[in-house]
Amino acid sequence: MEQLQYHEGRTEISQMGKAALIERITDGFRNRNISTVSSIGDDAAVLGEGSRKTLVTTQTLVEGVHFDMMYTPLKHLGYKAVAVAVSNIAAMNGTPRQVLVSVAVSNRYSVEALDELYAGIHLCCERYDIDLVGGETTTSRSGMVLTVTAVGEADSAAVTYRSGASLHDLLCVSGDLGSAYAGFLVLEREKVTYQANPNFQPDLSGLDYVLERYLKPEPRMDIVKVLAEQGIVPTSMTDVSAGLADSVLHICRASHCGCEVYEERLPIDYQTSRVCSEMSKNMMPVSCALNGGSDYELLFTVSQKDYDKVKTIEGIHIIGYITEEGMPAVMVTPQNTTIELRAQSFQGVEE
């Protein structure tokens, strides 16, 4: 039996960051099966030997890290757990087919609470024509942990990786950015106020959009569908789960390129602008868009030849273009200055 090797000293996980940690712990693993087409490094693994590929991905949501039960309805949580896993299938330009859901819960939760959680899971599965085909239910010493494995499929020619962007490709994003983080900020503000005064009655009028964006995100399967209808196969794609800057850097690293993103082209909803401005004089809406996370929009690149098609699609915004290898990923301000993009996701968003 091979002897396990232990290294002296201690490195804190927080020192490395998520991307570096994944690279370190997966170093040395090599694919041994011909059916493993693509593994670590994309939104989902790609499996299969024929022209039809299987996509597999896993997402874990941890109480106290990814959600707070003080303001998260269990039905919304169940829906969101499936939605964020399905978003990874969308990011590979695929169609979700099945999910497996594993739940670890403490004795703080009742049978009725789990009924509510699974009502949300059922609702999301029904909406996106997905089958719940298995999972695990076990106990937890504290809180709740939800793990969803999503299985999807796509034709080989349609599967889209982070690594396909080419020089001068257009950089596009769906929907709007920063709104989920704005919803999180509102909920955290109300939580603090309630803790100080349990008789406090929150006024959330006019904030429905940002609250729903955080509590009940939708995977952008509609964008996958409309791209296919227009005959557009993105050259690269990923979802926006930890902020636009993080997602842009994923594509640039995988595709060995740089990019220019134009600040004035970032799609930001007026509710997001309002919340960010109210929360802090230093909290600019563009910061919420770049680093807020939890939006689950699709960031993708298309060839210049598809410009006339993509520019007419409602809900898709062209925000920049790909530059050559060796160039940085930057944001160009309205004053024509450049700011290098860095991944610095804010606390409380998905990673």
Coordinates of C-alpha atoms in Angstrom, one line a residue:
M1 CA 0.0 0.0 0.0
E2 CA 1.3 3.4 -0.9
Q3 CA 2.5 5.4 2.1
L4 CA 0.8 8.8 2.5
Q5 CA 3.2 11.7 2.7
Y6 CA 2.7 14.5 5.2
H7 CA 4.4 17.9 4.9
E8 CA 5.6 19.9 7.8
G9 CA 4.3 23.4 8.4
R10 CA 0.8 24.8 7.8
T11 CA -0.7 26.9 5.0
E12 CA -4.0 28.6 5.7
I13 CA -6.6 27.9 3.0
S14 CA -7.5 31.6 3.0
Q15 CA -4.0 32.5 1.9
M16 CA -4.4 30.6 -1.4
G17 CA -7.8 31.5 -2.7
K18 CA -10.2 29.1 -4.3
A19 CA -8.7 28.8 -7.8
A20 CA -5.1 28.2 -6.5
L21 CA -6.4 25.6 -4.0
I22 CA -8.3 23.7 -6.7
E23 CA -5.2 23.7 -8.9
R24 CA -3.1 22.4 -6.0
I25 CA -5.3 19.6 -4.7
T26 CA -6.1 18.3 -8.3
D27 CA -2.5 18.4 -9.5
G28 CA -1.4 14.9 -10.4
F29 CA -4.8 13.6 -11.4
R30 CA -4.9 12.4 -15.0
N31 CA -7.8 11.2 -17.0
R32 CA -7.6 7.4 -17.5
N33 CA -10.9 6.8 -19.4
I34 CA -11.5 7.6 -23.0
S35 CA -15.1 8.7 -22.1
T36 CA -13.7 11.6 -20.0
V37 CA -13.6 14.3 -22.6
S38 CA -13.0 17.2 -20.3
S39 CA -12.8 17.3 -16.5
I40 CA -11.6 19.9 -14.0
G41 CA -11.4 23.6 -15.1
D42 CA -14.9 24.3 -16.6
D43 CA -18.4 24.7 -15.3
A44 CA -19.1 21.1 -15.8
A45 CA -17.3 17.9 -16.8
V46 CA -17.9 16.5 -20.3
L47 CA -18.3 12.8 -20.7
G48 CA -19.1 10.4 -23.5
E49 CA -17.7 8.7 -26.5
G50 CA -20.4 9.5 -29.1
S51 CA -21.6 12.7 -30.7
R52 CA -23.9 13.3 -27.8
K53 CA -22.1 14.4 -24.7
T54 CA -23.1 14.1 -21.0
L55 CA -22.5 17.1 -18.7
V56 CA -22.0 16.7 -15.0
T57 CA -21.6 19.3 -12.3
T58 CA -21.9 19.7 -8.5
Q59 CA -22.8 22.7 -6.3
T60 CA -22.8 22.8 -2.5
L61 CA -24.6 25.4 -0.4
V62 CA -23.6 25.7 3.3
E63 CA -25.7 27.4 5.9
G64 CA -23.9 30.4 7.3
V65 CA -21.7 30.6 4.2
H66 CA -24.0 30.7 1.2
F67 CA -27.4 31.3 2.9
D68 CA -28.8 32.7 6.2
M69 CA -31.9 31.0 7.5
M70 CA -32.9 34.2 9.2
Y71 CA -34.1 35.6 5.9
T72 CA -34.1 32.6 3.5
P73 CA -37.4 30.8 3.0
L74 CA -36.8 27.1 2.7
K75 CA -38.9 26.8 -0.5
H76 CA -36.7 29.5 -2.1
L77 CA -33.6 27.7 -0.8
G78 CA -34.6 24.4 -2.4
Y79 CA -35.3 26.2 -5.7
K80 CA -32.1 28.1 -5.6
A81 CA -30.0 25.0 -4.9
V82 CA -31.2 23.3 -8.1
A83 CA -31.0 26.6 -10.1
V84 CA -27.4 27.3 -9.3
A85 CA -26.4 23.7 -10.4
V86 CA -28.4 24.0 -13.6
S87 CA -26.7 27.3 -14.3
N88 CA -23.4 25.4 -14.7
I89 CA -25.1 23.2 -17.4
A90 CA -26.3 26.3 -19.2
A91 CA -22.7 27.7 -19.0
M92 CA -21.6 24.7 -21.1
N93 CA -24.4 25.4 -23.7
G94 CA -26.2 22.3 -22.6
T95 CA -29.6 21.1 -21.5
P96 CA -30.2 19.9 -18.0
R97 CA -31.9 16.5 -17.6
Q98 CA -31.5 15.1 -14.1
V99 CA -30.4 16.2 -10.6
L100 CA -29.3 14.3 -7.5
V101 CA -29.9 16.2 -4.2
S102 CA -28.0 15.4 -1.0
V103 CA -29.1 17.1 2.3
A104 CA -27.4 17.1 5.7
V105 CA -29.5 18.6 8.4
S106 CA -29.4 19.1 12.2
N107 CA -32.2 18.2 14.6
R108 CA -33.1 21.9 14.5
Y109 CA -35.1 21.1 11.3
S110 CA -38.4 19.3 11.3
V111 CA -40.0 17.0 8.8
E112 CA -42.3 19.8 7.8
A113 CA -39.2 22.0 7.1
L114 CA -37.8 19.4 4.7
D115 CA -41.2 19.2 3.0
E116 CA -40.9 23.0 2.3
L117 CA -37.3 22.6 1.1
Y118 CA -38.3 19.9 -1.3
A119 CA -41.3 21.8 -2.5
G120 CA -38.8 24.4 -3.9
I121 CA -36.7 21.6 -5.4
H122 CA -39.8 20.2 -7.1
L123 CA -40.8 23.6 -8.4
C124 CA -37.4 24.2 -10.1
C125 CA -37.3 20.7 -11.5
E126 CA -40.8 21.1 -12.9
R127 CA -40.0 24.5 -14.4
Y128 CA -36.9 23.2 -16.3
D129 CA -38.1 19.7 -17.1
I130 CA -35.6 18.0 -14.8
D131 CA -35.9 14.6 -13.1
L132 CA -34.9 14.2 -9.5
V133 CA -33.1 10.8 -9.7
G134 CA -31.4 10.3 -6.3
G135 CA -29.2 11.8 -3.6
E136 CA -28.6 11.3 0.1
T137 CA -30.1 12.5 3.4
T138 CA -28.0 12.5 6.5
T139 CA -27.5 14.3 9.8
S140 CA -25.4 17.4 10.5
R141 CA -24.0 18.5 13.8
S142 CA -25.0 22.1 13.0
G143 CA -27.1 23.7 10.3
M144 CA -27.8 22.5 6.8
V145 CA -25.6 21.5 3.9
L146 CA -27.2 21.1 0.4
T147 CA -25.3 19.4 -2.5
V148 CA -26.9 19.2 -5.9
T149 CA -25.4 17.2 -8.8
A150 CA -26.8 18.2 -12.2
V151 CA -26.6 16.1 -15.3
G152 CA -27.2 17.5 -18.7
E153 CA -26.4 16.8 -22.4
A154 CA -25.3 18.6 -25.5
D155 CA -24.1 17.8 -29.0
S156 CA -20.3 17.7 -29.3
A157 CA -20.3 20.6 -31.7
A158 CA -22.4 22.7 -29.3
V159 CA -20.5 22.1 -26.0
T160 CA -18.8 25.4 -25.0
Y161 CA -15.8 25.7 -22.8
R162 CA -14.1 28.6 -21.1
S163 CA -11.0 28.0 -23.4
G164 CA -12.3 28.9 -26.8
A165 CA -12.1 32.7 -27.0
S166 CA -10.1 34.1 -29.9
L167 CA -8.6 37.5 -30.7
H168 CA -11.3 40.2 -31.5
D169 CA -14.2 38.0 -30.3
L170 CA -17.0 40.0 -28.8
L171 CA -17.6 39.7 -25.0
C172 CA -21.3 39.4 -24.1
V173 CA -23.3 39.1 -21.0
S174 CA -27.0 38.3 -20.4
G175 CA -29.4 40.1 -18.1
D176 CA -28.1 42.6 -15.6
L177 CA -25.3 42.5 -13.0
G178 CA -25.0 43.3 -9.3
S179 CA -28.7 43.0 -8.5
A180 CA -28.4 39.7 -6.5
Y181 CA -25.7 41.4 -4.3
A182 CA -28.0 44.4 -3.9
G183 CA -30.7 42.1 -2.6
F184 CA -28.2 40.5 -0.2
L185 CA -27.2 43.9 1.1
V186 CA -30.9 44.8 1.8
L187 CA -31.5 41.5 3.6
E188 CA -28.4 41.9 5.7
R189 CA -29.4 45.5 6.6
E190 CA -32.8 44.4 7.7
K191 CA -31.3 41.5 9.7
V192 CA -29.1 43.9 11.7
T193 CA -32.0 46.2 12.4
Y194 CA -34.2 43.3 13.5
Q195 CA -31.5 42.0 15.9
A196 CA -31.3 45.4 17.5
N197 CA -35.1 45.7 17.7
P198 CA -37.2 42.5 17.3
N199 CA -40.3 44.7 17.0
F200 CA -39.0 46.3 13.9
Q201 CA -41.2 45.8 10.8
P202 CA -39.1 46.0 7.6
D203 CA -40.3 48.0 4.6
L204 CA -39.1 46.2 1.5
S205 CA -41.5 47.9 -1.0
G206 CA -39.9 48.7 -4.3
L207 CA -37.2 46.2 -3.8
D208 CA -38.9 43.0 -5.1
Y209 CA -36.6 42.6 -8.1
V210 CA -33.2 42.6 -6.2
L211 CA -34.6 40.4 -3.4
E212 CA -35.8 37.8 -5.9
R213 CA -32.5 37.9 -7.8
Y214 CA -30.7 36.9 -4.6
L215 CA -33.3 34.5 -3.0
K216 CA -34.6 32.8 -6.2
P217 CA -32.1 33.1 -9.2
E218 CA -33.0 31.6 -12.5
P219 CA -30.5 29.7 -14.7
R220 CA -30.4 31.4 -18.2
M221 CA -31.7 28.4 -20.2
D222 CA -33.6 31.0 -22.3
I223 CA -30.3 32.4 -23.5
V224 CA -29.0 29.0 -24.4
K225 CA -32.2 28.4 -26.4
V226 CA -32.2 31.7 -28.3
L227 CA -28.6 31.4 -29.2
A228 CA -29.3 28.0 -30.7
E229 CA -32.3 29.4 -32.6
Q230 CA -30.1 32.1 -34.1
G231 CA -27.5 29.6 -35.1
I232 CA -24.9 31.1 -32.7
V233 CA -22.4 28.8 -30.9
P234 CA -20.4 30.8 -28.4
T235 CA -16.6 30.5 -28.7
S236 CA -16.4 30.4 -24.8
M237 CA -18.7 30.7 -21.9
T238 CA -19.1 30.6 -18.1
D239 CA -21.7 31.7 -15.6
V240 CA -21.4 34.8 -13.4
S241 CA -21.6 33.3 -9.9
A242 CA -18.8 35.3 -8.1
G243 CA -18.9 38.6 -9.9
L244 CA -18.2 39.7 -13.5
A245 CA -14.5 40.3 -12.9
D246 CA -14.0 36.7 -11.6
S247 CA -15.9 35.2 -14.7
V248 CA -14.0 37.4 -17.2
L249 CA -10.7 36.2 -15.7
H250 CA -11.8 32.6 -15.9
I251 CA -12.3 33.0 -19.7
C252 CA -9.0 35.0 -20.1
R253 CA -6.9 32.4 -18.2
A254 CA -8.5 29.4 -20.0
S255 CA -8.3 31.1 -23.4
H256 CA -4.8 32.6 -22.9
C257 CA -6.0 36.1 -23.8
G258 CA -6.7 39.5 -22.5
C259 CA -9.9 41.6 -22.9
E260 CA -11.3 45.1 -22.7
V261 CA -14.6 45.6 -20.9
Y262 CA -16.4 49.0 -21.2
E263 CA -17.8 50.3 -17.9
E264 CA -20.5 52.3 -19.7
R265 CA -21.8 49.1 -21.3
L266 CA -22.3 47.1 -18.1
P267 CA -26.0 46.4 -17.6
I268 CA -27.0 47.6 -14.2
D269 CA -30.7 47.8 -13.1
Y270 CA -31.9 51.0 -11.5
Q271 CA -32.9 49.2 -8.2
T272 CA -29.3 47.9 -8.0
S273 CA -27.9 51.5 -8.5
R274 CA -30.3 52.8 -5.9
V275 CA -29.4 50.2 -3.2
C276 CA -25.7 50.4 -3.7
S277 CA -25.8 54.2 -3.5
E278 CA -28.0 54.1 -0.4
M279 CA -25.8 51.6 1.4
S280 CA -22.5 53.5 1.2
K281 CA -21.1 56.5 -0.5
N282 CA -18.1 54.3 -1.4
M283 CA -20.3 51.4 -2.8
M284 CA -20.5 52.2 -6.5
P285 CA -23.0 50.2 -8.6
V286 CA -20.2 49.1 -10.9
S287 CA -18.4 47.5 -7.9
C288 CA -21.6 45.5 -7.2
A289 CA -21.5 44.4 -10.9
L290 CA -17.9 43.4 -10.9
N291 CA -17.6 41.7 -7.6
G292 CA -21.1 41.1 -6.2
G293 CA -21.8 37.6 -7.5
S294 CA -24.8 35.4 -7.3
D295 CA -26.3 36.8 -10.5
Y296 CA -26.0 33.5 -12.5
E297 CA -26.1 35.3 -15.8
L298 CA -24.1 34.0 -18.7
L299 CA -20.8 35.6 -19.8
F300 CA -19.7 34.4 -23.3
T301 CA -17.8 35.3 -26.4
V302 CA -18.9 35.2 -30.0
S303 CA -17.1 35.6 -33.3
Q304 CA -17.2 39.0 -35.0
K305 CA -19.2 37.3 -37.8
D306 CA -22.1 36.8 -35.4
Y307 CA -22.3 40.5 -34.5
D308 CA -25.4 41.3 -36.6
K309 CA -27.2 38.3 -35.0
V310 CA -26.2 38.9 -31.4
K311 CA -26.8 42.6 -31.3
T312 CA -30.5 42.2 -31.9
I313 CA -31.2 39.6 -29.2
E314 CA -33.1 41.1 -26.3
G315 CA -31.3 40.6 -22.9
I316 CA -27.8 40.2 -24.4
H317 CA -25.3 43.0 -24.0
I318 CA -22.0 43.4 -25.8
I319 CA -19.7 44.7 -23.1
G320 CA -16.2 44.4 -24.7
Y321 CA -13.9 42.3 -26.8
I322 CA -11.0 39.9 -26.6
T323 CA -7.4 41.1 -26.9
E324 CA -4.2 39.2 -27.7
E325 CA -2.4 36.8 -25.4
G326 CA -0.2 38.6 -22.8
M327 CA -2.5 41.6 -22.5
P328 CA -4.4 42.1 -19.2
A329 CA -8.1 42.0 -18.6
V330 CA -9.1 45.6 -18.1
M331 CA -12.1 47.8 -17.7
V332 CA -12.2 51.0 -19.7
T333 CA -13.9 53.9 -17.9
P334 CA -15.9 56.7 -19.6
Q335 CA -12.9 58.9 -19.1
N336 CA -10.9 56.4 -21.3
T337 CA -8.7 55.2 -18.4
T338 CA -8.1 51.5 -17.8
I339 CA -8.4 49.6 -14.6
E340 CA -7.1 46.0 -14.4
L341 CA -9.7 43.6 -13.4
R342 CA -9.2 41.5 -10.2
A343 CA -11.3 38.8 -8.7
Q344 CA -12.4 40.0 -5.3
S345 CA -15.8 38.6 -4.6
F346 CA -17.7 40.2 -1.7
Q347 CA -18.7 38.3 1.4
G348 CA -22.0 36.5 1.3
V349 CA -22.1 35.6 -2.4
E350 CA -21.6 32.2 -4.1
E351 CA -18.2 31.0 -5.0

